[in-house]
PDB file of C-alpha atoms in Angstrom:
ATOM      1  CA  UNK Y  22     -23.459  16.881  -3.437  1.00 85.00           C
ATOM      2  CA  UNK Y  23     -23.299  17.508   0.114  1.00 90.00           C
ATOM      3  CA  UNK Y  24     -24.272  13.911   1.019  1.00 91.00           C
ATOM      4  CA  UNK Y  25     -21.060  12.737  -1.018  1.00 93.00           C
ATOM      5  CA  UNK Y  26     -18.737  15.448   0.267  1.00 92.00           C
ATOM      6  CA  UNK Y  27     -19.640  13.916   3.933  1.00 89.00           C
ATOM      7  CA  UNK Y  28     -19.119  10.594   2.583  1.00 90.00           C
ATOM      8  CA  UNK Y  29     -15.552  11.419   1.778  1.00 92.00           C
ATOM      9  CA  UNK Y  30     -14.865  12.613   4.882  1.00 88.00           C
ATOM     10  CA  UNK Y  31     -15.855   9.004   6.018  1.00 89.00           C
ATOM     11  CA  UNK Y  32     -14.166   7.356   3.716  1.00 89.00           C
ATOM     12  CA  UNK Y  33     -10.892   9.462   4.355  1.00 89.00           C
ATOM     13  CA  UNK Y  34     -11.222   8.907   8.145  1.00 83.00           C
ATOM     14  CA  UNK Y  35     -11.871   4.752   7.707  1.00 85.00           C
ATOM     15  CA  UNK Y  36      -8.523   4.891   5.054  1.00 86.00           C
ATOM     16  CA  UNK Y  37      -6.347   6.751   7.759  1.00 83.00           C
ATOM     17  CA  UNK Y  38      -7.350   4.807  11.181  1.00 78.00           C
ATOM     18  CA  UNK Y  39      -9.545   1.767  10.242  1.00 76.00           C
ATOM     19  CA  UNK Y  40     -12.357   3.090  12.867  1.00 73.00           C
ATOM     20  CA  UNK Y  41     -14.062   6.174  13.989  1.00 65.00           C
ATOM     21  CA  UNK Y  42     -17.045   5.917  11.162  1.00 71.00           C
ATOM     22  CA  UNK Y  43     -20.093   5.820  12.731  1.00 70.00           C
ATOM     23  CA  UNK Y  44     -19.461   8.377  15.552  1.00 70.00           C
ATOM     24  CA  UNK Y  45     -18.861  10.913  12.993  1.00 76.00           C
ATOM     25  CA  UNK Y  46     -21.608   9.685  10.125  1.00 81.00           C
ATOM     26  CA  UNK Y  47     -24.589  10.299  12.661  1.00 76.00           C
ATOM     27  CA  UNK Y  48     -24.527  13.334  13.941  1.00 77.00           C
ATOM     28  CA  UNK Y  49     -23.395  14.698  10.298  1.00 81.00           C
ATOM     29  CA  UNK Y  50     -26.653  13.307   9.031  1.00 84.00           C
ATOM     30  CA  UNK Y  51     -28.397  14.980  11.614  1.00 79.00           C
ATOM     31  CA  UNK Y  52     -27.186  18.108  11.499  1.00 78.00           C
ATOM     32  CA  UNK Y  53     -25.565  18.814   8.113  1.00 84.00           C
ATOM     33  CA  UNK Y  54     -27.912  16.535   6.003  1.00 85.00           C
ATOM     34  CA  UNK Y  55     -31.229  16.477   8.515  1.00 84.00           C
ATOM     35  CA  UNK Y  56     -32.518  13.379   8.972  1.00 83.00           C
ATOM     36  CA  UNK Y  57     -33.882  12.125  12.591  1.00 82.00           C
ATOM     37  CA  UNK Y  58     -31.798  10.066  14.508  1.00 67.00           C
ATOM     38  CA  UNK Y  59     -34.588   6.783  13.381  1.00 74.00           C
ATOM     39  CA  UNK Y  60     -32.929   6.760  10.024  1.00 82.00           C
ATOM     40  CA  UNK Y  61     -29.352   8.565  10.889  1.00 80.00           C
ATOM     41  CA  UNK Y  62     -28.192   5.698  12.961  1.00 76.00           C
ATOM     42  CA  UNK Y  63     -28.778   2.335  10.040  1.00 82.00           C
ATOM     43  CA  UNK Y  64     -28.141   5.039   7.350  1.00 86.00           C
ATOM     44  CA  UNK Y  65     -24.590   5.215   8.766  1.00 82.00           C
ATOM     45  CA  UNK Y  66     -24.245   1.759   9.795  1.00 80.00           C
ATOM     46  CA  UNK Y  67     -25.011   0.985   6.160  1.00 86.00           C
ATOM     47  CA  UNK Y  68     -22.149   3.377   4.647  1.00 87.00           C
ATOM     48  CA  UNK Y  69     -19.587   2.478   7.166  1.00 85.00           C
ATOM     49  CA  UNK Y  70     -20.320  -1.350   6.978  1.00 85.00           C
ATOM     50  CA  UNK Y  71     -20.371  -1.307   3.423  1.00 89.00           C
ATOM     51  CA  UNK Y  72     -16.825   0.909   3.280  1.00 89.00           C
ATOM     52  CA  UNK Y  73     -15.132  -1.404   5.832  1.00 88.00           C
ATOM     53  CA  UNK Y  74     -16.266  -4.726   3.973  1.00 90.00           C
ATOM     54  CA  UNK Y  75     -14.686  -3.242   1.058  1.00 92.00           C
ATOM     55  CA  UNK Y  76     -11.621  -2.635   2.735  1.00 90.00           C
ATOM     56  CA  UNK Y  77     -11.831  -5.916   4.126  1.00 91.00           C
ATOM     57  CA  UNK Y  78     -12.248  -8.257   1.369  1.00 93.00           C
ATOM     58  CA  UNK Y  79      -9.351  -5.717  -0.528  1.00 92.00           C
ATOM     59  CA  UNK Y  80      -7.357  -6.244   2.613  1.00 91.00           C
ATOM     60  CA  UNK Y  81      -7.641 -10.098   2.185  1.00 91.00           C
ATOM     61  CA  UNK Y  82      -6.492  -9.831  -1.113  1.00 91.00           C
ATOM     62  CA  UNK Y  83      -3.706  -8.182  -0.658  1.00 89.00           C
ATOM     63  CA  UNK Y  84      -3.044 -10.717   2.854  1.00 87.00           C
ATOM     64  CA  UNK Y  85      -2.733  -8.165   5.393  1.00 88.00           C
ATOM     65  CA  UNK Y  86      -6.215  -9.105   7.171  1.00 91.00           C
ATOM     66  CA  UNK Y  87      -5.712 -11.229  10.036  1.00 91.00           C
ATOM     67  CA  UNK Y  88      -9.306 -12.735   9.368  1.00 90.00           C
ATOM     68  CA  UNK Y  89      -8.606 -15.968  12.316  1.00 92.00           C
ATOM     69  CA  UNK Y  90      -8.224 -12.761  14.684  1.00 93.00           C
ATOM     70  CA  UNK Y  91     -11.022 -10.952  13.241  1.00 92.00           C
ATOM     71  CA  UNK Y  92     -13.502 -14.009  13.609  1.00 93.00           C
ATOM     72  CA  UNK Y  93     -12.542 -14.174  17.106  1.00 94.00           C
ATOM     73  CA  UNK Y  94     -12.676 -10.960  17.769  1.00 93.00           C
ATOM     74  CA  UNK Y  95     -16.480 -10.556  16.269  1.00 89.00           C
ATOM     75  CA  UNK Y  96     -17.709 -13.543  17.894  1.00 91.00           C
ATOM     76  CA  UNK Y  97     -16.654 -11.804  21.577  1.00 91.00           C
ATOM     77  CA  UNK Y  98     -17.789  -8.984  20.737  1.00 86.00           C
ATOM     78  CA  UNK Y  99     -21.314 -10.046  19.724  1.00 85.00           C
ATOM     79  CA  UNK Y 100     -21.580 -11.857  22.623  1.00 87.00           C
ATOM     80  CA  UNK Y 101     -20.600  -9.150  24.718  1.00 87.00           C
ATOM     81  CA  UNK Y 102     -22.519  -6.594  23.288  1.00 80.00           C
ATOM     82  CA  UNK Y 103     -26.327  -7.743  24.678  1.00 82.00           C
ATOM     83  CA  UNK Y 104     -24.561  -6.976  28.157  1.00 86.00           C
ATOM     84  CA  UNK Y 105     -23.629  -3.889  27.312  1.00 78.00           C
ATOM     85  CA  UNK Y 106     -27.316  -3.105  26.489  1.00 74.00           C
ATOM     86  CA  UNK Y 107     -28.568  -4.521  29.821  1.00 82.00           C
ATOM     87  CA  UNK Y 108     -26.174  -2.141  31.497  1.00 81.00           C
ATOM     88  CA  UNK Y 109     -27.338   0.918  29.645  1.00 73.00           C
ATOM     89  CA  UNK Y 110     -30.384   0.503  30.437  1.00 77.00           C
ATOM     90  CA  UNK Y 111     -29.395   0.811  34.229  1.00 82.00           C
ATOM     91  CA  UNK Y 112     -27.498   3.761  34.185  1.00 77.00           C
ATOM     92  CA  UNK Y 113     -28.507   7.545  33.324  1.00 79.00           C
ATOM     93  CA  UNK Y 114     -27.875   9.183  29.893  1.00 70.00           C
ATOM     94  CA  UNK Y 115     -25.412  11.743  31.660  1.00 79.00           C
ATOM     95  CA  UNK Y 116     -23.747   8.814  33.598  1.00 81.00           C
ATOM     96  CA  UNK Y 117     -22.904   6.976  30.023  1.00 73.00           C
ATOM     97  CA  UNK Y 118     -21.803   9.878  27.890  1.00 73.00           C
ATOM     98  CA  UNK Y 119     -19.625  11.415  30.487  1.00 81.00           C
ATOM     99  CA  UNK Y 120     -18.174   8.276  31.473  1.00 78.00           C
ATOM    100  CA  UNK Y 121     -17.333   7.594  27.742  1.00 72.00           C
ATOM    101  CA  UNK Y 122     -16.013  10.812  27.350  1.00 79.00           C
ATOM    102  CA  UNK Y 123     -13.522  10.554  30.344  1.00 83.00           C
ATOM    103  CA  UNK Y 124     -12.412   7.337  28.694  1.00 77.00           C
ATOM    104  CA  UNK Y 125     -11.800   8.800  24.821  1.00 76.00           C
ATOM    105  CA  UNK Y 126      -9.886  11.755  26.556  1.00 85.00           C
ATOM    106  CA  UNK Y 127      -7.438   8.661  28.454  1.00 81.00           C
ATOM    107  CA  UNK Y 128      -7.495   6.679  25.114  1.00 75.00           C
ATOM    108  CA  UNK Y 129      -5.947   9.950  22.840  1.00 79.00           C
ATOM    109  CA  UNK Y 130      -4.090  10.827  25.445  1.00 83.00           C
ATOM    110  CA  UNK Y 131      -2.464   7.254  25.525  1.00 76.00           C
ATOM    111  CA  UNK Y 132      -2.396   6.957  22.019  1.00 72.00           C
ATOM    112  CA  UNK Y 133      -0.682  10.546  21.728  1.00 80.00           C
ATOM    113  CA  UNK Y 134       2.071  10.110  24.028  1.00 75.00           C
ATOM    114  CA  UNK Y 135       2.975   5.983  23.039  1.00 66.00           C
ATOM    115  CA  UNK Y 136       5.391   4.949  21.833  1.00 58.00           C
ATOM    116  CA  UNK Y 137       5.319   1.742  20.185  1.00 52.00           C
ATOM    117  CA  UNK Y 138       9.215   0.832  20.277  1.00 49.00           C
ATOM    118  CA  UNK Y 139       8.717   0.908  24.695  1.00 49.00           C
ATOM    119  CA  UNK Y 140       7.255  -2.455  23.786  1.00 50.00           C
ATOM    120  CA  UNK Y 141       9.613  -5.261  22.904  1.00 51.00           C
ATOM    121  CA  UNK Y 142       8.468  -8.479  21.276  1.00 57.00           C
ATOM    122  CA  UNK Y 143       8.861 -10.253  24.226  1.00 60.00           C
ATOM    123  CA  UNK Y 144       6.320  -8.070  26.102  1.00 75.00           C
ATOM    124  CA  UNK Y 145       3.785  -8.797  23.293  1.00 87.00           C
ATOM    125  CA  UNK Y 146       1.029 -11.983  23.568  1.00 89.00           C
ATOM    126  CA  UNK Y 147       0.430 -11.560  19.895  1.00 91.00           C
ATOM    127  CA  UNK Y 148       3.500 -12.186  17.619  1.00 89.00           C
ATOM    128  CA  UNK Y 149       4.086 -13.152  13.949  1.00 86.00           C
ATOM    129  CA  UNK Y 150       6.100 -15.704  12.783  1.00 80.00           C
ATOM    130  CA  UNK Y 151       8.679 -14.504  11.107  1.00 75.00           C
ATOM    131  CA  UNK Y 152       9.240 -16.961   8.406  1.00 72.00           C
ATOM    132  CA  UNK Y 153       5.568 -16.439   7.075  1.00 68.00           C
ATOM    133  CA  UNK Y 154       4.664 -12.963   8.997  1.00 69.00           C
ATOM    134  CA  UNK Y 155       0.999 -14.899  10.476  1.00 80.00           C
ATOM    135  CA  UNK Y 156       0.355 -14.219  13.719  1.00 85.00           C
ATOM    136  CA  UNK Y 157       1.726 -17.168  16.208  1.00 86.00           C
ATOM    137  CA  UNK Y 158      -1.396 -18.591  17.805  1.00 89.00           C
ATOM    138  CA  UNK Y 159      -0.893 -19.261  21.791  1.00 91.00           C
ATOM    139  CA  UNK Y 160      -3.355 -19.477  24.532  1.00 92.00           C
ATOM    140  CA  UNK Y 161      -2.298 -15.941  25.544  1.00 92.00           C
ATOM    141  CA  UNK Y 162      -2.427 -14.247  21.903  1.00 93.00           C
ATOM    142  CA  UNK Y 163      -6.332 -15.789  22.337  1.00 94.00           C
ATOM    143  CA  UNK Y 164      -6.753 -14.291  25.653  1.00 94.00           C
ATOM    144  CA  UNK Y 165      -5.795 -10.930  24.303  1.00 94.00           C
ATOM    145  CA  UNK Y 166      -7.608 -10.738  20.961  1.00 94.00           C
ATOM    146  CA  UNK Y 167     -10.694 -12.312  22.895  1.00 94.00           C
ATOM    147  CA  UNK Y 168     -10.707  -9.511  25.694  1.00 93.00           C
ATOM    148  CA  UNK Y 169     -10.290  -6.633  22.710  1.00 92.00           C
ATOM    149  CA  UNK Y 170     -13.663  -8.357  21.472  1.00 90.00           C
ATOM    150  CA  UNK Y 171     -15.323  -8.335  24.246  1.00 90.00           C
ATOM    151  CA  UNK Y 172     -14.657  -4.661  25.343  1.00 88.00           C
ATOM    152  CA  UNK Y 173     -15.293  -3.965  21.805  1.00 84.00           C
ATOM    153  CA  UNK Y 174     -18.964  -5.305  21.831  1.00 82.00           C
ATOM    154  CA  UNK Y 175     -19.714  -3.981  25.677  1.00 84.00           C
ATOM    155  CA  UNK Y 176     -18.821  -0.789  25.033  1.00 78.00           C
ATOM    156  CA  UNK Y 177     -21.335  -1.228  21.327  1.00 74.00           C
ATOM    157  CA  UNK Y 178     -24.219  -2.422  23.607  1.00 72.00           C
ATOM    158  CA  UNK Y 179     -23.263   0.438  25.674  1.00 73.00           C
ATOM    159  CA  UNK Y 180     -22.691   3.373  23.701  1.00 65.00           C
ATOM    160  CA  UNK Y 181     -23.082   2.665  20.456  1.00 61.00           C
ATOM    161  CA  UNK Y 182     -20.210   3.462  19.943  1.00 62.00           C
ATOM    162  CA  UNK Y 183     -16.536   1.362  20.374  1.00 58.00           C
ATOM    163  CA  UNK Y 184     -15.624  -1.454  17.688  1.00 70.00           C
ATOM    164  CA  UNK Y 185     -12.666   0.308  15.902  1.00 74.00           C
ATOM    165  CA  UNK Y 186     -11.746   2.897  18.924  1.00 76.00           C
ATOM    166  CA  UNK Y 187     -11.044  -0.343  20.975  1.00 81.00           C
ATOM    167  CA  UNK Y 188      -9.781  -2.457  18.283  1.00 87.00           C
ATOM    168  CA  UNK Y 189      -7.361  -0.769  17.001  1.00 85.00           C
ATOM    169  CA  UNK Y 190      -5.240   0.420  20.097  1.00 84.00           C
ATOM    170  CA  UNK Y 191      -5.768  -3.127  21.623  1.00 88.00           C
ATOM    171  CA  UNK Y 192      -4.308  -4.474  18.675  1.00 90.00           C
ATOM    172  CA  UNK Y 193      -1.256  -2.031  18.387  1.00 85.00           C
ATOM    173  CA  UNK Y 194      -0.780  -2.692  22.624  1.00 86.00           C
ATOM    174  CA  UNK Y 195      -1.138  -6.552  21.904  1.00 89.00           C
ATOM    175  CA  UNK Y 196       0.487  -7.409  18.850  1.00 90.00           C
ATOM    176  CA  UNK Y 197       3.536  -6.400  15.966  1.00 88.00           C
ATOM    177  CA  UNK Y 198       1.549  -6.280  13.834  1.00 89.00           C
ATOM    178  CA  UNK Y 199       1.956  -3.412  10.889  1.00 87.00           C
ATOM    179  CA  UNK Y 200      -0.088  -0.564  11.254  1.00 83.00           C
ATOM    180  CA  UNK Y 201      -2.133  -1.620   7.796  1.00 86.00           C
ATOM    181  CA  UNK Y 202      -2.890  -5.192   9.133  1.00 90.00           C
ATOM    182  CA  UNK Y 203      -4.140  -3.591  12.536  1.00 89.00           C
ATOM    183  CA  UNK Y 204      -6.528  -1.208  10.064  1.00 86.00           C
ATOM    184  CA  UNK Y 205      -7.654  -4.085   7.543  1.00 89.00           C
ATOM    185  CA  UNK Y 206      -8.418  -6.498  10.625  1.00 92.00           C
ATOM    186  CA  UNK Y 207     -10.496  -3.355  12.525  1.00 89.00           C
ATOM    187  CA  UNK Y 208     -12.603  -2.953   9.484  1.00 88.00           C
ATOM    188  CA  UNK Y 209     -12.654  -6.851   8.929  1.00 90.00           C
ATOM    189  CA  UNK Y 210     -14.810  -6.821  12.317  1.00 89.00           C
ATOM    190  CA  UNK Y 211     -16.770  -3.637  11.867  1.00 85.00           C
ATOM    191  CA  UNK Y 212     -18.060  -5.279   8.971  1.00 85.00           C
ATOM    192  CA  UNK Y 213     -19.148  -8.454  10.950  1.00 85.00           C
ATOM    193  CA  UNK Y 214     -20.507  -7.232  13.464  1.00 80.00           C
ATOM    194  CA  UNK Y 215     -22.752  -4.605  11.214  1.00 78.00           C
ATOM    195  CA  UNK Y 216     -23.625  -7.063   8.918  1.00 80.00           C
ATOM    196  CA  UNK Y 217     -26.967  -8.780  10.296  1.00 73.00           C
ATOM    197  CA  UNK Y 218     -27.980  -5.258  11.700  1.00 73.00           C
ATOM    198  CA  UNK Y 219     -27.660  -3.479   8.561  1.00 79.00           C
ATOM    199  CA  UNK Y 220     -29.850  -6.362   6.641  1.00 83.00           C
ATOM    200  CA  UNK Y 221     -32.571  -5.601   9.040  1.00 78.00           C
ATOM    201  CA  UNK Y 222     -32.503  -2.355   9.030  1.00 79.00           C
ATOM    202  CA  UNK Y 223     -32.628  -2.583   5.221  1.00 85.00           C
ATOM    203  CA  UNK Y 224     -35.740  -5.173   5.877  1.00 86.00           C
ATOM    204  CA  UNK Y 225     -37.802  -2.493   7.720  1.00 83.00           C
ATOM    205  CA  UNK Y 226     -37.504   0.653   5.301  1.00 85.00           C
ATOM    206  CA  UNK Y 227     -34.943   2.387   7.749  1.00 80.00           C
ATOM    207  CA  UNK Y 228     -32.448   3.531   5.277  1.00 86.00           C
ATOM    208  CA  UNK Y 229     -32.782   6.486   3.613  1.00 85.00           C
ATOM    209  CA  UNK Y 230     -31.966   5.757   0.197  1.00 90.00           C
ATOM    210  CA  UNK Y 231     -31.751   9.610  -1.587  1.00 90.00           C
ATOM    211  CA  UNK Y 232     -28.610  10.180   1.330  1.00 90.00           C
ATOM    212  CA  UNK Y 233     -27.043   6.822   2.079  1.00 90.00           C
ATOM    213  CA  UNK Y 234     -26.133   6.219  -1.807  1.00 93.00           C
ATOM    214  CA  UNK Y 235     -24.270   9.369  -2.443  1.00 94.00           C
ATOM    215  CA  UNK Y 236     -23.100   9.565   0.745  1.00 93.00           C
ATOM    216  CA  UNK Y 237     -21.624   5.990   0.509  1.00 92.00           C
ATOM    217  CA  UNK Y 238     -20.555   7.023  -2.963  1.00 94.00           C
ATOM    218  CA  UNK Y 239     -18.225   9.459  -1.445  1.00 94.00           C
ATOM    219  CA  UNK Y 240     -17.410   7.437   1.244  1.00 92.00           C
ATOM    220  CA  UNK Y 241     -16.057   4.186  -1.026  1.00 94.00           C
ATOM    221  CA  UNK Y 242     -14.549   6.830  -3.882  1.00 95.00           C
ATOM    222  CA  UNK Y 243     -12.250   8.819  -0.640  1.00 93.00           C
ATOM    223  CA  UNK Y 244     -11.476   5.496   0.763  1.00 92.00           C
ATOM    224  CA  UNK Y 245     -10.378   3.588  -2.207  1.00 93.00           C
ATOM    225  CA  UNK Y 246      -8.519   7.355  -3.431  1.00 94.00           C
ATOM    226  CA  UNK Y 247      -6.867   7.637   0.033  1.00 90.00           C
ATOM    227  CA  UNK Y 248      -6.433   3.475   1.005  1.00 87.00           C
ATOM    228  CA  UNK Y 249      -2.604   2.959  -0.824  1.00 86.00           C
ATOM    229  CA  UNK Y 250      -1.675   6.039   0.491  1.00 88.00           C
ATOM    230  CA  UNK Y 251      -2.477   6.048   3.624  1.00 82.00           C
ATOM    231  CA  UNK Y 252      -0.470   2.670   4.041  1.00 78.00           C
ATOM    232  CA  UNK Y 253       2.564   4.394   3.684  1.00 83.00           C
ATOM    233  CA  UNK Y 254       2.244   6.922   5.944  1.00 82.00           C
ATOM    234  CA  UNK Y 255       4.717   6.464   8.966  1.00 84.00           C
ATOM    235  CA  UNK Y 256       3.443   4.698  12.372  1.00 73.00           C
ATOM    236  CA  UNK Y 257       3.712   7.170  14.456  1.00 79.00           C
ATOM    237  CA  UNK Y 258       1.736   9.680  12.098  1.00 82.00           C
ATOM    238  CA  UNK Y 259      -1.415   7.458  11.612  1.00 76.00           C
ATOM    239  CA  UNK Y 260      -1.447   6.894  15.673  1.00 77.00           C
ATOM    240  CA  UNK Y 261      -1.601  10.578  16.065  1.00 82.00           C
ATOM    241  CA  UNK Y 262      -4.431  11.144  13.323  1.00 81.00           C
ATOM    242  CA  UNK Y 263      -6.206   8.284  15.649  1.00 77.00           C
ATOM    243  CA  UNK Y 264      -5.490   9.892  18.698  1.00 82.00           C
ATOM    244  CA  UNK Y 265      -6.798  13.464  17.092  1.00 84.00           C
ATOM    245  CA  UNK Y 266     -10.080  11.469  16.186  1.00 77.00           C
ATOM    246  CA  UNK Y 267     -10.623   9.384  19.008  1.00 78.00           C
ATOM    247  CA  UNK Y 268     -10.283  13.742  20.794  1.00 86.00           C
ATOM    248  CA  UNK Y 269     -12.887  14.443  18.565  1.00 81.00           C
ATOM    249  CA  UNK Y 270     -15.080  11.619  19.292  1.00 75.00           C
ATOM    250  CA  UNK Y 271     -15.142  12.514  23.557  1.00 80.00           C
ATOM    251  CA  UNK Y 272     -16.073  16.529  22.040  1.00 84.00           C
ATOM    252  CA  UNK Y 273     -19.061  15.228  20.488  1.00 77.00           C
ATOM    253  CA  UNK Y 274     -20.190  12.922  23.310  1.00 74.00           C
ATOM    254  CA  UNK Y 275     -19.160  15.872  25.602  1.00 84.00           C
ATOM    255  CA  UNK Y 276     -21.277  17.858  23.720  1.00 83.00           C
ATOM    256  CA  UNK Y 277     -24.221  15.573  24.190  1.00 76.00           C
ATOM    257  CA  UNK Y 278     -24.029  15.331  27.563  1.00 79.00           C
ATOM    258  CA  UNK Y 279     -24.507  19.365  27.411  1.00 82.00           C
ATOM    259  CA  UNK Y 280     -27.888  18.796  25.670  1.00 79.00           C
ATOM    260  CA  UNK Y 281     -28.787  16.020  28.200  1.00 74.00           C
ATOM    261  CA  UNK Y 282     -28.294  18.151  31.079  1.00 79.00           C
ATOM    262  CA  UNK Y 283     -29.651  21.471  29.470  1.00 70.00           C
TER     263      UNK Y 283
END
């Protein structure tokens, strides 16, 4: 029961801002549900990658997954992502966590104080066309969706931690697109880019079954409860939840730098 109460919160946090699943999933498996970090980490890549692919292939049913951006944005980012590795294994623990806390406290503060009508079309690389709404492909719009890719997967290699929390605002700073599209597309790539990890940690016993199936049970029940709803919230509202999350996120990795240096 507890495993599936988690799981909701998940699922509730993926249906409100497309991203922020895995930072949260670990270290409540670790501390609320006890399992070591060996089998916390694929256990929540598992949940979150299976949520978001659900939400991705519903997104492309309903159209509002840009899946040509996606695809791009995957394949920089899993490029990118081995040199992200190489340079955390250069740097200290404390240097990486505090340096990736700095930078969630600049993103929520960003996110918190936008506001998305400063921008005019204009300004943006990424526009839709308006007699069909798909985004207008120019050697600039590729640029853009490229770099949010490749941040994306350095800051993975890095961290661990960055596909939606760099997705999401890069998309709502580069693009028009609606707020739903920018979700559906986020979770479009999360579920890329966990795909081939997941299946291997699946191949080498890694997951543990008795918590990832009712905690992914919550997770997919929450998000497909909350998913409709959550589309209709205003803008403005949704970019503050992020911005509240994204807070939360530089806590915890505040909080680990704590136990580093302890």
């Amino acid at each position: 029961m507890l495993a599936a109460l988690l799981g909701a919160v998940i699922g509730t946090v993926l249906a409100l801002t497309g991203a922020g699943g895995g930072i949260l999933a670990v270290p409540m498996l670790v501390m609320a549900l006890h399992l070591p970090m060996q089998q916390a980490a694929p256990t929540a890549l598992l949940v979150v990658g299976l949520v978001s692919a659900v939400g991705a292939l519903l997104g492309l049913r309903q159209g509002i997954v840009r899946y040509r951006a996606a695809l791009l944005i995957g394949c920089a980012g899993t490029l990118m992502a081995p040199l992200g590795s190489h340079v955390a294994g250069l740097l200290s623990q404390a240097w990486l966590l505090g340096g990736f806390a700095v930078l969630m406290l600049m993103l929520a503060w960003r996110q918190w104080r936008s506001d998305p009508q400063a921008v005019t079309r204009a300004d943006l690389p990424c526009v839709t066309q308006p007699w069909c709404g798909r985004l207008q492909w120019t050697s600039a719009c590729a640029r853009a969706l490229a770099l949010t890719g490749a941040v994306s997967g350095f800051f993975s290699g890095l961290v661990g931690v960055g596909g939606g929390f760099v997705i999401v605002p890069s998309l709502a700073r580069y693009s028009n697109l609606p707020w739903d599209n920018i979700q559906a597309t986020s979770l479009a790539v999360i579920a890329l880019v966990s795909a081939s990890a997941t299946a291997h940690a699946v191949w080498n016993g890694q997951i543990a079954w008795a918590v990832a199936l009712p905690f992914a049970g919550g997770a997919l029940a929450s998000y497909l409860l909350l998913r409709r709803p959550a589309q209709r919230l205003p803008r403005a509202l949704l970019r503050r939840l992020f911005a509240v999350l994204v807070l939360l996120v530089a806590v915890i990795m505040l909080l680990k730098l704590g136990h580093v240096l302890a």
